[in-house]
Amino acid sequence: FAFGFRSPSTAQVSISGINFVTGFVMVTASTVMAGLPETREANKTLVWFYRIFPPFNLGEGLNVIASEKVAQELGLPTGSRFDWNILGRPLTFLLSEAIILFG
């Protein structure tokens, strides 16, 4: 990807921008869309596209850890952190993407 640029600094800034968009903007968009009844169904479809990007999976995992911690502090019932609906899915996607990208 970096060979498509004339300058290493341009490549670095571009890749940082892509990571910012896929790691922060998509996580924020997914969280907001999941909270609005009008966009909840669209988010259920889009989140599978978002999961292609490792920064999204990392951001989603961090978001879930923070949410679970708040739920614990409020005395709400929480499951194991490695349940599929908590950290299992983001970690599985991150591991599979690592195997594909580094393999």
PDB file of C-alpha atoms in Angstrom:
ATOM      1  CA  PHE A   1       0.000   0.000   0.000  1.00  0.00           C
ATOM      2  CA  ALA A   2       2.806   2.411   0.867  1.00  0.00           C
ATOM      3  CA  PHE A   3       4.452   1.968  -2.535  1.00  0.00           C
ATOM      4  CA  GLY A   4       1.577   3.878  -4.135  1.00  0.00           C
ATOM      5  CA  PHE A   5       2.925   7.120  -2.657  1.00  0.00           C
ATOM      6  CA  ARG A   6       5.916   9.211  -3.636  1.00  0.00           C
ATOM      7  CA  SER A   7       6.820  10.198  -0.106  1.00  0.00           C
ATOM      8  CA  PRO A   8       6.957   7.990   3.011  1.00  0.00           C
ATOM      9  CA  SER A   9       5.398  10.745   5.104  1.00  0.00           C
ATOM     10  CA  THR A  10       2.404  10.937   2.774  1.00  0.00           C
ATOM     11  CA  ALA A  11       1.946   7.173   3.069  1.00  0.00           C
ATOM     12  CA  GLN A  12       2.158   7.370   6.875  1.00  0.00           C
ATOM     13  CA  VAL A  13      -0.404  10.153   7.115  1.00  0.00           C
ATOM     14  CA  SER A  14      -2.754   8.367   4.696  1.00  0.00           C
ATOM     15  CA  ILE A  15      -2.585   5.079   6.573  1.00  0.00           C
ATOM     16  CA  SER A  16      -3.089   6.912   9.878  1.00  0.00           C
ATOM     17  CA  GLY A  17      -6.165   8.603   8.413  1.00  0.00           C
ATOM     18  CA  ILE A  18      -7.583   5.282   7.217  1.00  0.00           C
ATOM     19  CA  ASN A  19      -6.983   3.737  10.653  1.00  0.00           C
ATOM     20  CA  PHE A  20      -8.683   6.713  12.322  1.00  0.00           C
ATOM     21  CA  VAL A  21     -11.748   6.415  10.101  1.00  0.00           C
ATOM     22  CA  THR A  22     -12.040   2.640  10.478  1.00  0.00           C
ATOM     23  CA  GLY A  23     -11.194   2.602  14.172  1.00  0.00           C
ATOM     24  CA  PHE A  24     -12.948   5.622  15.605  1.00  0.00           C
ATOM     25  CA  VAL A  25     -15.509   6.910  13.148  1.00  0.00           C
ATOM     26  CA  MET A  26     -16.971   3.475  12.339  1.00  0.00           C
ATOM     27  CA  VAL A  27     -17.163   2.485  16.019  1.00  0.00           C
ATOM     28  CA  THR A  28     -18.877   5.760  16.869  1.00  0.00           C
ATOM     29  CA  ALA A  29     -21.269   5.428  13.922  1.00  0.00           C
ATOM     30  CA  SER A  30     -22.096   1.845  14.882  1.00  0.00           C
ATOM     31  CA  THR A  31     -22.734   2.797  18.512  1.00  0.00           C
ATOM     32  CA  VAL A  32     -24.981   5.705  17.556  1.00  0.00           C
ATOM     33  CA  MET A  33     -26.851   3.667  14.931  1.00  0.00           C
ATOM     34  CA  ALA A  34     -27.398   0.812  17.407  1.00  0.00           C
ATOM     35  CA  GLY A  35     -28.969   3.269  19.845  1.00  0.00           C
ATOM     36  CA  LEU A  36     -31.460   4.769  17.392  1.00  0.00           C
ATOM     37  CA  PRO A  37     -34.533   2.670  16.566  1.00  0.00           C
ATOM     38  CA  GLU A  38     -34.682   4.034  12.997  1.00  0.00           C
ATOM     39  CA  THR A  39     -31.142   2.881  12.131  1.00  0.00           C
ATOM     40  CA  ARG A  40     -30.813  -0.245  14.291  1.00  0.00           C
ATOM     41  CA  GLU A  41     -31.580  -2.677  11.430  1.00  0.00           C
ATOM     42  CA  ALA A  42     -29.167  -0.925   9.042  1.00  0.00           C
ATOM     43  CA  ASN A  43     -26.460  -1.131  11.693  1.00  0.00           C
ATOM     44  CA  LYS A  44     -26.958  -4.891  12.040  1.00  0.00           C
ATOM     45  CA  THR A  45     -26.042  -5.205   8.353  1.00  0.00           C
ATOM     46  CA  LEU A  46     -23.280  -2.580   8.253  1.00  0.00           C
ATOM     47  CA  VAL A  47     -21.462  -3.927  11.312  1.00  0.00           C
ATOM     48  CA  TRP A  48     -20.454  -7.025   9.313  1.00  0.00           C
ATOM     49  CA  PHE A  49     -18.789  -4.753   6.742  1.00  0.00           C
ATOM     50  CA  TYR A  50     -17.107  -2.777   9.524  1.00  0.00           C
ATOM     51  CA  ARG A  51     -15.639  -5.963  10.991  1.00  0.00           C
ATOM     52  CA  ILE A  52     -13.423  -6.367   7.930  1.00  0.00           C
ATOM     53  CA  PHE A  53     -11.216  -3.639   9.418  1.00  0.00           C
ATOM     54  CA  PRO A  54      -8.995  -4.567  12.401  1.00  0.00           C
ATOM     55  CA  PRO A  55      -9.172  -1.080  13.984  1.00  0.00           C
ATOM     56  CA  PHE A  56     -12.963  -1.410  14.173  1.00  0.00           C
ATOM     57  CA  ASN A  57     -12.662  -4.738  16.002  1.00  0.00           C
ATOM     58  CA  LEU A  58     -10.169  -3.258  18.440  1.00  0.00           C
ATOM     59  CA  GLY A  59     -12.379  -0.216  19.065  1.00  0.00           C
ATOM     60  CA  GLU A  60     -15.472  -2.362  19.468  1.00  0.00           C
ATOM     61  CA  GLY A  61     -13.650  -4.567  21.976  1.00  0.00           C
ATOM     62  CA  LEU A  62     -12.476  -1.583  24.016  1.00  0.00           C
ATOM     63  CA  ASN A  63     -15.984  -0.129  23.935  1.00  0.00           C
ATOM     64  CA  VAL A  64     -17.459  -3.401  25.189  1.00  0.00           C
ATOM     65  CA  ILE A  65     -14.882  -3.665  27.998  1.00  0.00           C
ATOM     66  CA  ALA A  66     -15.784  -0.156  29.156  1.00  0.00           C
ATOM     67  CA  SER A  67     -19.517  -0.893  28.968  1.00  0.00           C
ATOM     68  CA  GLU A  68     -19.136  -4.101  30.953  1.00  0.00           C
ATOM     69  CA  LYS A  69     -17.137  -2.288  33.632  1.00  0.00           C
ATOM     70  CA  VAL A  70     -19.881   0.324  33.987  1.00  0.00           C
ATOM     71  CA  ALA A  71     -22.508  -2.432  34.179  1.00  0.00           C
ATOM     72  CA  GLN A  72     -20.514  -4.131  36.958  1.00  0.00           C
ATOM     73  CA  GLU A  73     -20.228  -0.883  38.886  1.00  0.00           C
ATOM     74  CA  LEU A  74     -23.998  -0.434  38.634  1.00  0.00           C
ATOM     75  CA  GLY A  75     -24.575  -3.952  39.922  1.00  0.00           C
ATOM     76  CA  LEU A  76     -26.074  -5.220  36.674  1.00  0.00           C
ATOM     77  CA  PRO A  77     -25.527  -8.865  35.740  1.00  0.00           C
ATOM     78  CA  THR A  78     -22.656  -9.418  33.311  1.00  0.00           C
ATOM     79  CA  GLY A  79     -21.290 -12.539  31.697  1.00  0.00           C
ATOM     80  CA  SER A  80     -17.753 -13.656  31.140  1.00  0.00           C
ATOM     81  CA  ARG A  81     -15.692 -11.127  29.222  1.00  0.00           C
ATOM     82  CA  PHE A  82     -14.883 -13.779  26.624  1.00  0.00           C
ATOM     83  CA  ASP A  83     -18.514 -14.581  25.771  1.00  0.00           C
ATOM     84  CA  TRP A  84     -19.256 -14.306  22.048  1.00  0.00           C
ATOM     85  CA  ASN A  85     -21.447 -11.211  22.510  1.00  0.00           C
ATOM     86  CA  ILE A  86     -18.893  -9.434  24.691  1.00  0.00           C
ATOM     87  CA  LEU A  87     -15.255  -9.898  23.572  1.00  0.00           C
ATOM     88  CA  GLY A  88     -15.466 -13.227  21.784  1.00  0.00           C
ATOM     89  CA  ARG A  89     -16.536 -11.826  18.425  1.00  0.00           C
ATOM     90  CA  PRO A  90     -14.040  -8.926  18.176  1.00  0.00           C
ATOM     91  CA  LEU A  91     -11.175 -11.153  19.355  1.00  0.00           C
ATOM     92  CA  THR A  92     -12.103 -13.896  16.889  1.00  0.00           C
ATOM     93  CA  PHE A  93     -12.181 -11.426  14.022  1.00  0.00           C
ATOM     94  CA  LEU A  94      -8.877  -9.879  15.112  1.00  0.00           C
ATOM     95  CA  LEU A  95      -7.219 -13.299  15.326  1.00  0.00           C
ATOM     96  CA  SER A  96      -8.532 -14.437  11.952  1.00  0.00           C
ATOM     97  CA  GLU A  97      -7.486 -11.159  10.325  1.00  0.00           C
ATOM     98  CA  ALA A  98      -4.010 -11.457  11.889  1.00  0.00           C
ATOM     99  CA  ILE A  99      -3.633 -14.966  10.484  1.00  0.00           C
ATOM    100  CA  ILE A 100      -4.738 -13.790   7.030  1.00  0.00           C
ATOM    101  CA  LEU A 101      -2.647 -10.606   6.994  1.00  0.00           C
ATOM    102  CA  PHE A 102       0.530 -12.050   8.536  1.00  0.00           C
ATOM    103  CA  GLY A 103       0.217 -15.578   7.134  1.00  0.00           C
TER     104      GLY A 103
END
